[in-house]
Short mmCIF file of C-alpha atoms in Angstrom, two decimals:
data_model
loop_
_atom_site.label_atom_id
_atom_site.label_comp_id
_atom_site.label_asym_id
_atom_site.label_seq_id
_atom_site.Cartn_x
_atom_site.Cartn_y
_atom_site.Cartn_z
CA UNK G 1 22.19 -22.88 4.90
CA UNK G 2 25.08 -22.89 2.36
CA UNK G 3 22.77 -24.04 -0.45
CA UNK G 4 20.00 -21.68 0.44
CA UNK G 5 22.63 -18.65 0.31
CA UNK G 6 24.20 -19.81 -2.98
CA UNK G 7 23.01 -16.63 -4.60
CA UNK G 8 24.71 -14.46 -2.05
CA UNK G 9 28.26 -15.52 -3.45
CA UNK G 10 30.17 -12.94 -4.92
CA UNK G 11 28.42 -9.89 -3.51
CA UNK G 12 30.56 -7.87 -1.33
CA UNK G 13 29.49 -7.12 2.30
CA UNK G 14 31.68 -6.41 5.46
CA UNK G 15 31.14 -9.65 7.36
CA UNK G 16 33.35 -8.65 10.13
CA UNK G 17 31.16 -5.55 10.86
CA UNK G 18 27.82 -7.68 10.84
CA UNK G 19 29.29 -10.77 13.05
CA UNK G 20 27.32 -10.66 16.31
CA UNK G 21 25.46 -7.20 15.57
CA UNK G 22 21.89 -7.44 16.84
CA UNK G 23 19.66 -6.50 14.10
CA UNK G 24 15.84 -5.99 14.00
CA UNK G 25 13.92 -6.17 10.71
CA UNK G 26 10.20 -5.46 10.25
CA UNK G 27 8.55 -7.31 7.24
CA UNK G 28 11.16 -10.26 7.41
CA UNK G 29 8.40 -12.63 6.24
CA UNK G 30 8.17 -10.57 3.01
CA UNK G 31 10.20 -11.19 -0.09
CA UNK G 32 12.85 -8.50 0.53
CA UNK G 33 12.60 -9.04 4.18
CA UNK G 34 13.31 -12.77 3.79
CA UNK G 35 16.24 -12.16 1.42
CA UNK G 36 17.79 -9.55 4.04
CA UNK G 37 17.15 -11.99 6.84
CA UNK G 38 19.02 -14.74 5.13
CA UNK G 39 21.95 -12.47 4.21
CA UNK G 40 22.57 -11.11 7.72
CA UNK G 41 22.26 -14.61 9.09
CA UNK G 42 25.01 -15.81 6.68
CA UNK G 43 27.25 -13.14 7.96
CA UNK G 44 26.76 -14.06 11.57
CA UNK G 45 24.36 -11.29 12.64
CA UNK G 46 21.93 -11.90 15.47
CA UNK G 47 18.51 -11.41 13.49
CA UNK G 48 15.18 -10.56 15.27
CA UNK G 49 12.13 -10.28 13.01
CA UNK G 50 8.59 -8.68 13.39
CA UNK G 51 5.96 -9.03 10.71
CA UNK G 52 2.76 -10.25 9.67
CA UNK G 53 2.41 -13.90 8.58
CA UNK G 54 3.86 -14.56 5.25
CA UNK G 55 1.84 -12.72 2.73
CA UNK G 56 1.58 -15.37 -0.01
CA UNK G 57 1.50 -19.28 -0.35
CA UNK G 58 4.07 -20.25 -1.32
CA UNK G 59 6.44 -17.77 0.07
CA UNK G 60 10.04 -17.26 0.23
CA UNK G 61 10.08 -17.22 4.01
CA UNK G 62 8.89 -20.65 4.03
CA UNK G 63 10.44 -22.28 1.03
CA UNK G 64 13.89 -20.78 2.24
CA UNK G 65 13.48 -21.70 5.78
CA UNK G 66 14.21 -18.14 6.90
CA UNK G 67 13.03 -18.60 10.41
CA UNK G 68 15.22 -21.52 11.19
CA UNK G 69 18.27 -18.97 11.69
CA UNK G 70 16.29 -16.20 13.40
CA UNK G 71 17.26 -15.22 16.89
CA UNK G 72 13.40 -14.38 17.14
CA UNK G 73 10.34 -14.26 15.14
CA UNK G 74 7.44 -12.32 16.14
CA UNK G 75 4.17 -12.29 14.36
CA UNK G 76 2.93 -8.77 14.64
CA UNK G 77 1.40 -5.56 12.82
CA UNK G 78 3.48 -2.36 12.78
CA UNK G 79 -0.01 -0.65 13.48
CA UNK G 80 -0.07 -2.00 16.99
CA UNK G 81 2.47 0.17 18.80
CA UNK G 82 2.61 -1.41 22.15
CA UNK G 83 3.40 -4.99 20.64
CA UNK G 84 5.90 -3.51 18.24
CA UNK G 85 7.49 -1.64 21.13
CA UNK G 86 7.66 -4.58 23.37
CA UNK G 87 9.11 -6.73 20.63
CA UNK G 88 11.76 -3.92 19.86
CA UNK G 89 12.74 -3.66 23.47
CA UNK G 90 13.17 -7.25 23.95
CA UNK G 91 15.50 -7.65 20.99
CA UNK G 92 17.19 -4.44 21.92
CA UNK G 93 19.00 -4.26 18.47
CA UNK G 94 21.95 -1.92 17.43
CA UNK G 95 20.53 -1.59 13.74
CA UNK G 96 16.98 -1.63 12.64
CA UNK G 97 15.50 -2.17 9.07
CA UNK G 98 12.07 -1.18 8.47
CA UNK G 99 10.64 -2.91 5.58
CA UNK G 100 7.01 -3.76 6.68
CA UNK G 101 4.88 -2.39 4.19
CA UNK G 102 1.54 -2.69 2.10
CA UNK G 103 3.91 -2.55 -1.15
CA UNK G 104 1.33 -3.05 -4.24
CA UNK G 105 0.11 -0.19 -6.17
CA UNK G 106 -3.01 -1.74 -7.29
CA UNK G 107 -4.03 -3.04 -4.07
CA UNK G 108 -3.61 0.43 -2.52
CA UNK G 109 -6.70 1.54 -4.77
CA UNK G 110 -8.66 -1.13 -3.27
CA UNK G 111 -7.45 -0.53 0.14
CA UNK G 112 -6.42 2.98 0.64
CA UNK G 113 -6.90 3.28 4.43
CA UNK G 114 -4.93 -0.03 5.04
CA UNK G 115 -2.15 1.28 2.77
CA UNK G 116 -2.02 4.54 4.46
CA UNK G 117 -2.33 2.94 8.21
CA UNK G 118 0.62 0.34 7.43
CA UNK G 119 2.94 2.68 5.51
CA UNK G 120 2.52 6.03 7.30
CA UNK G 121 1.48 5.12 10.78
CA UNK G 122 3.54 1.87 10.75
CA UNK G 123 6.57 4.11 10.13
CA UNK G 124 5.86 6.44 12.94
CA UNK G 125 5.17 3.57 15.41
CA UNK G 126 8.48 2.04 14.53
CA UNK G 127 10.44 5.18 15.00
CA UNK G 128 8.38 6.03 17.97
CA UNK G 129 9.22 2.64 19.50
CA UNK G 130 12.89 3.17 18.70
CA UNK G 131 13.04 6.15 20.94
CA UNK G 132 12.53 3.78 23.93
CA UNK G 133 15.45 1.61 23.07
CA UNK G 134 18.87 3.48 24.02
CA UNK G 135 21.15 1.40 22.11
CA UNK G 136 19.79 1.63 18.41
CA UNK G 137 22.62 3.27 16.72
CA UNK G 138 21.18 3.23 12.95
CA UNK G 139 17.72 2.84 11.34
CA UNK G 140 17.03 2.31 7.59
CA UNK G 141 13.61 2.96 6.52
CA UNK G 142 12.95 1.16 3.19
CA UNK G 143 10.43 3.19 0.91
CA UNK G 144 10.47 3.18 -2.91
CA UNK G 145 11.39 4.97 -6.08
CA UNK G 146 7.52 5.73 -6.43
CA UNK G 147 7.77 8.26 -3.41
CA UNK G 148 9.01 11.04 -6.08
CA UNK G 149 6.38 13.22 -7.67
CA UNK G 150 6.43 11.59 -11.19
CA UNK G 151 6.77 14.06 -13.93
CA UNK G 152 7.71 11.46 -16.69
CA UNK G 153 10.83 12.80 -16.90
CA UNK G 154 13.50 11.16 -19.21
CA UNK G 155 16.23 11.47 -16.65
CA UNK G 156 16.61 9.91 -12.91
CA UNK G 157 15.11 11.39 -9.87
CA UNK G 158 17.65 12.64 -7.31
CA UNK G 159 17.16 12.57 -3.70
CA UNK G 160 16.27 16.34 -3.57
CA UNK G 161 13.52 16.24 -5.81
CA UNK G 162 10.00 16.56 -4.65
CA UNK G 163 8.02 13.87 -3.26
CA UNK G 164 4.59 13.01 -4.11
CA UNK G 165 2.23 10.23 -5.27
CA UNK G 166 -0.72 9.95 -7.61
CA UNK G 167 -1.86 6.61 -5.94
CA UNK G 168 -2.54 5.70 -2.51
CA UNK G 169 0.68 3.43 -2.16
CA UNK G 170 3.05 6.19 -3.78
CA UNK G 171 1.55 8.94 -1.71
CA UNK G 172 1.98 6.92 1.47
CA UNK G 173 5.55 6.23 0.96
CA UNK G 174 6.28 9.78 0.23
CA UNK G 175 4.49 10.50 3.42
CA UNK G 176 6.79 7.63 5.20
CA UNK G 177 9.61 9.84 4.03
CA UNK G 178 8.35 12.93 5.68
CA UNK G 179 7.68 10.96 9.01
CA UNK G 180 11.18 9.73 8.89
CA UNK G 181 12.64 13.24 8.30
CA UNK G 182 10.27 14.76 11.13
CA UNK G 183 11.28 12.01 13.70
CA UNK G 184 14.99 12.47 12.74
CA UNK G 185 15.10 16.10 13.21
CA UNK G 186 12.79 16.26 16.34
CA UNK G 187 14.03 13.32 18.46
CA UNK G 188 16.35 10.72 17.05
CA UNK G 189 19.31 12.73 15.95
CA UNK G 190 19.73 14.33 19.39
CA UNK G 191 19.42 10.96 20.90
CA UNK G 192 22.39 9.53 18.92
CA UNK G 193 20.33 7.38 16.54
CA UNK G 194 21.11 7.89 12.92
CA UNK G 195 18.09 7.45 10.68
CA UNK G 196 18.09 7.22 6.90
CA UNK G 197 15.60 6.36 4.10
CA UNK G 198 16.25 3.90 1.26
CA UNK G 199 14.58 4.31 -2.17
CA UNK G 200 15.00 1.20 -4.65
CA UNK G 201 13.57 0.33 -8.08
CA UNK G 202 11.34 -2.47 -9.28
CA UNK G 203 13.01 -5.60 -7.66
CA UNK G 204 12.90 -9.15 -9.02
CA UNK G 205 14.34 -12.18 -7.83
CA UNK G 206 13.54 -15.82 -6.86
CA UNK G 207 10.88 -16.43 -4.28
CA UNK G 208 8.63 -13.59 -5.13
CA UNK G 209 4.77 -14.70 -5.45
CA UNK G 210 3.23 -11.43 -4.89
CA UNK G 211 0.05 -10.61 -7.02
CA UNK G 212 0.21 -7.82 -9.71
CA UNK G 213 3.90 -8.01 -10.27
CA UNK G 214 5.34 -8.82 -13.67
CA UNK G 215 7.76 -11.49 -13.05
CA UNK G 216 5.46 -13.50 -10.53
CA UNK G 217 2.67 -13.18 -12.88
CA UNK G 218 4.82 -14.54 -15.73
CA UNK G 219 5.72 -17.66 -13.88
CA UNK G 220 2.32 -18.17 -12.53
CA UNK G 221 0.93 -18.19 -16.08
CA UNK G 222 3.66 -20.28 -17.39
CA UNK G 223 3.18 -23.01 -14.60
CA UNK G 224 -0.54 -23.09 -15.54
CA UNK G 225 -0.10 -23.26 -19.09
CA UNK G 226 -2.01 -19.78 -19.70
CA UNK G 227 -0.92 -16.57 -21.12
CA UNK G 228 0.39 -13.86 -19.05
CA UNK G 229 -1.55 -10.69 -19.35
CA UNK G 230 0.35 -7.37 -19.65
CA UNK G 231 -1.28 -4.13 -18.88
CA UNK G 232 1.14 -1.65 -19.97
CA UNK G 233 3.86 -3.10 -22.19
CA UNK G 234 5.50 0.37 -22.98
CA UNK G 235 5.92 1.31 -19.37
CA UNK G 236 9.49 1.90 -18.44
CA UNK G 237 10.77 0.72 -14.91
CA UNK G 238 14.04 0.67 -13.06
CA UNK G 239 14.45 -3.34 -12.91
CA UNK G 240 16.92 -4.64 -10.40
CA UNK G 241 17.59 -8.08 -8.61
CA UNK G 242 16.51 -7.91 -5.08
CA UNK G 243 20.10 -8.30 -3.80
CA UNK G 244 21.23 -5.16 -5.56
CA UNK G 245 19.24 -2.72 -3.22
CA UNK G 246 19.69 -5.03 -0.07
CA UNK G 247 23.57 -4.65 -0.57
CA UNK G 248 22.89 -0.81 -0.38
CA UNK G 249 20.73 -1.03 2.50
CA UNK G 250 23.49 -2.97 4.37
CA UNK G 251 26.22 -0.47 3.20
CA UNK G 252 24.03 2.46 4.31
CA UNK G 253 23.58 0.83 7.77
CA UNK G 254 27.31 0.44 8.08
CA UNK G 255 27.92 4.00 7.40
CA UNK G 256 25.09 5.08 9.61
CA UNK G 257 26.57 3.00 12.48
CA UNK G 258 30.10 4.49 12.08
CA UNK G 259 29.54 8.12 11.12
CA UNK G 260 26.02 8.86 12.37
CA UNK G 261 24.42 11.88 11.02
CA UNK G 262 26.66 12.60 8.32
CA UNK G 263 24.75 9.81 6.39
CA UNK G 264 21.31 10.38 7.89
CA UNK G 265 19.31 11.39 4.78
CA UNK G 266 17.54 9.74 1.81
CA UNK G 267 19.36 7.61 -0.61
CA UNK G 268 18.53 5.92 -3.98
CA UNK G 269 19.61 2.46 -4.89
CA UNK G 270 18.71 2.12 -8.62
CA UNK G 271 19.96 0.08 -11.54
CA UNK G 272 22.31 1.37 -14.29
CA UNK G 273 20.49 3.50 -16.98
CA UNK G 274 20.51 0.87 -19.36
CA UNK G 275 18.24 -1.39 -17.30
CA UNK G 276 15.44 1.02 -17.17
CA UNK G 277 13.43 -1.14 -19.74
CA UNK G 278 9.91 -1.43 -21.14
CA UNK G 279 7.71 -4.11 -19.45
CA UNK G 280 7.51 -5.90 -23.12
CA UNK G 281 11.25 -6.09 -23.23
CA UNK G 282 11.36 -7.91 -19.72
CA UNK G 283 8.56 -10.23 -20.81
CA UNK G 284 10.33 -11.24 -24.03
CA UNK G 285 13.62 -11.94 -22.19
CA UNK G 286 11.78 -14.09 -19.89
CA UNK G 287 10.07 -15.97 -22.61
CA UNK G 288 13.34 -16.69 -24.16
CA UNK G 289 14.27 -19.16 -21.41
CA UNK G 290 10.85 -21.07 -21.26
CA UNK G 291 9.57 -23.01 -24.06
CA UNK G 292 5.75 -22.53 -24.80
CA UNK G 293 5.74 -19.24 -22.49
CA UNK G 294 2.84 -17.09 -23.94
CA UNK G 295 1.83 -13.43 -23.16
CA UNK G 296 -0.47 -10.76 -24.55
CA UNK G 297 -1.41 -7.30 -23.92
CA UNK G 298 -4.71 -6.28 -22.30
CA UNK G 299 -5.12 -2.73 -21.09
CA UNK G 300 -8.61 -1.93 -19.93
CA UNK G 301 -10.28 1.55 -19.80
CA UNK G 302 -10.94 1.10 -16.17
CA UNK G 303 -7.54 0.18 -15.00
CA UNK G 304 -6.16 2.39 -12.30
CA UNK G 305 -3.51 4.86 -13.07
CA UNK G 306 0.26 3.67 -13.09
CA UNK G 307 3.24 5.73 -14.07
CA UNK G 308 4.53 5.14 -17.60
CA UNK G 309 8.28 6.26 -16.92
CA UNK G 310 10.51 5.98 -13.93
CA UNK G 311 14.18 6.21 -13.52
CA UNK G 312 16.56 6.83 -10.31
CA UNK G 313 19.64 8.79 -10.16
CA UNK G 314 22.01 6.81 -7.72
CA UNK G 315 25.10 9.01 -8.05
CA UNK G 316 24.85 9.83 -4.49
CA UNK G 317 25.19 6.15 -3.30
CA UNK G 318 27.92 5.45 -5.84
CA UNK G 319 30.03 8.32 -4.70
CA UNK G 320 29.50 8.47 -0.97
CA UNK G 321 28.78 4.82 -0.02
CA UNK G 322 30.82 3.17 -2.86
CA UNK G 323 27.82 1.29 -4.05
CA UNK G 324 26.95 0.14 -7.69
CA UNK G 325 24.87 -2.71 -9.09
CA UNK G 326 26.73 -5.95 -9.51
CA UNK G 327 24.41 -7.53 -12.16
CA UNK G 328 22.86 -6.24 -15.32
CA UNK G 329 19.17 -6.96 -16.09
CA UNK G 330 19.87 -9.89 -18.23
CA UNK G 331 21.90 -11.58 -15.27
CA UNK G 332 19.17 -10.77 -12.89
CA UNK G 333 16.41 -12.34 -15.16
CA UNK G 334 18.57 -15.29 -15.74
CA UNK G 335 19.23 -15.67 -11.76
CA UNK G 336 15.56 -15.29 -11.18
CA UNK G 337 14.63 -17.89 -13.64
CA UNK G 338 17.21 -20.23 -12.28
CA UNK G 339 15.75 -19.94 -8.84
#
């Protein structure tokens, strides 16, 4: 366990708070969910997971042996309300993290109905199931920075900006935010469950093998001796190591548990402004560390629309949660390459 969790050293988290806490994670077999599961295991939490089978092969969940430290590991779909409710009731958690999602923009163009079913109704099912468990004190619904109506602004989006979404993925996550707010106002606040949503940037890190993501695509191409193909070299994204937003989710959950409705709202967890970089800059930095790495640009006329510029304003999280990124983008890329 110590070797697998070496990347977590030096990242602050309240170990005393989490020791013995019963935690339920949807999407624990995914990239972010797997890292969150390991982190909670390392601080003594009782971690229960509900998710589909690992989405890639290889996968972080298998390679890092995440299941070995789980209190329970249930394979299930968040669109199956009865199965999800049974798993949640059996785990009887105090804190819930909802990460199960269809998380790929380009895939959402191919499978829009699956994307909306998972990201919208999956959220509704999780929150409806939570109503049947009296002991749940805090729920963090993880959405995305893409839930904002993107106007290609040069400044960061704040939590009170308009929601929207050009593509099915972004729109589905905006809908998930609305579902969260509705369940909070209509049911969960009155029952003593504090519910918040968390919006992060483009996460990178070891163990991500998803398709149509820049860093996994780079390493796949490098391993195969091929060029990595870049669709939008000038597109600017808020890049951050996966552990950065996860530390924010943990801090938010602690505040929800301790202070309830005072923190039951939406929260941004983005990188420093200087780490909103073009795709080409990221690829160039990755290529510096790997001899013979090659890349080229190949934008196609029929490529689906993707936002060009996106930045988050995380002032609220910095001021009220005392959260801030620990690693700059160069460090994040180095740690990802090392992994």
